[in-house]
Amino acid sequence: MFLEVHLSDYNPDNHVDILNTIQLSFTIIYDQMTRMLGTINKLYMFDKGCTFLIIFGMPGKKHEDEPTRALKAADNIMKDFHTKNLEASIGITTGRAFCGIIGHPQRHEYGVIGKSVNLAARLMSNYPKRIACDDTTRTLSNLDPQDFLKLSYIKMKGVPSNNVHYEYKIDRRKDRLFSTFIPPQQIEDDGENNRSSGGDEDI
C-alpha cells in the first residue's frame, strides 16, 4: 500500500502546520496498522506531500486475508482523515515481491521491491483522493463487489493496457456486517518465511 498525504494547500514556509499535519497523519495511520496488523515500512517527504509505504504480510505477520485488511485499513484511514480535514490518495496491490535487506552493508534498509510495489505507487499517483486497487486485490478480498467501481483507463509506465483497476468505495447507505470487523488471531509463521537476509514473499 502506498498512501500520500496531500500538503499542497499548506504554506511551505509554515513548517509548524506541516509538521503537525504529518504527525496527525502518522498517528491515524499507525493506529489502523496496529489494529489490522500492517507495517509502516517507509515515510517519504516531498514538496507537495508526504508518502507512506505500508506492507501487509511481512515475515512473522502473515495472514490469509491480507487484501481485506489492507482495504479495510485504507477505508478507515480515509474516514479518519476526513474528520480532520485531511486528504489522501491510496494505491493497493497484491502480489509477489522481494522482501529483505537492500543496499550496502554500511548503508542498507529493510524493504520490498517488485512489480506489485511499483503498481501500487502508480495507482496512488494517477488516481488521486481515492482508494485505488488492482483486480487481484479486489478478487482476493472477498468483499462486496458493489463496493468496487471500475476506474477509467490511464496509461501508466510499465503497466499493461489490458489491466483493470478499481476504486474501493463503500456504500454507507447499506448495513455492513464487516463494519465491525475484528481481525482474527495472527497465523503462526512457519519459520521459513522469516528470513532476515531476504527472499520472495507474497505481499
PDB file of C-alpha atoms in Angstrom, residues 4-9 78 82 86-91 123-132 167-169:
ATOM      1  CA  GLU A   4       0.102  10.083   0.046  1.00  0.00           C
ATOM      2  CA  VAL A   5      -0.979  12.811   2.454  1.00  0.00           C
ATOM      3  CA  HIS A   6      -1.697  15.924   0.405  1.00  0.00           C
ATOM      4  CA  LEU A   7       0.104  19.052   1.601  1.00  0.00           C
ATOM      5  CA  SER A   8      -0.182  21.265  -1.490  1.00  0.00           C
ATOM      6  CA  ASP A   9      -2.682  23.589   0.236  1.00  0.00           C
ATOM      7  CA  MET A  78      -9.843   7.848   4.767  1.00  0.00           C
ATOM      8  CA  HIS A  82     -11.985  13.385   6.537  1.00  0.00           C
ATOM      9  CA  LEU A  86      -7.035  15.840   5.642  1.00  0.00           C
ATOM     10  CA  GLU A  87      -6.832  14.457   2.106  1.00  0.00           C
ATOM     11  CA  ALA A  88      -5.022  11.379   0.859  1.00  0.00           C
ATOM     12  CA  SER A  89      -4.526   9.143  -2.158  1.00  0.00           C
ATOM     13  CA  ILE A  90      -4.075   5.392  -1.677  1.00  0.00           C
ATOM     14  CA  GLY A  91      -2.885   2.648  -4.024  1.00  0.00           C
ATOM     15  CA  LEU A 123      -2.205   3.814  -8.686  1.00  0.00           C
ATOM     16  CA  MET A 124      -1.739   6.256  -5.816  1.00  0.00           C
ATOM     17  CA  SER A 125      -0.270   8.907  -8.135  1.00  0.00           C
ATOM     18  CA  ASN A 126      -2.692   8.528 -11.057  1.00  0.00           C
ATOM     19  CA  TYR A 127      -5.973   8.223  -9.136  1.00  0.00           C
ATOM     20  CA  PRO A 128      -5.808  10.999  -6.520  1.00  0.00           C
ATOM     21  CA  LYS A 129      -8.016  11.353  -3.447  1.00  0.00           C
ATOM     22  CA  ARG A 130      -9.395   7.824  -3.600  1.00  0.00           C
ATOM     23  CA  ILE A 131      -8.553   4.212  -2.749  1.00  0.00           C
ATOM     24  CA  ALA A 132      -7.392   2.529  -5.955  1.00  0.00           C
ATOM     25  CA  GLU A 167     -11.818   2.235  -6.664  1.00  0.00           C
ATOM     26  CA  TYR A 168     -12.830   0.822  -3.304  1.00  0.00           C
ATOM     27  CA  LYS A 169     -15.710   2.913  -2.052  1.00  0.00           C
TER      28      LYS A 169
END
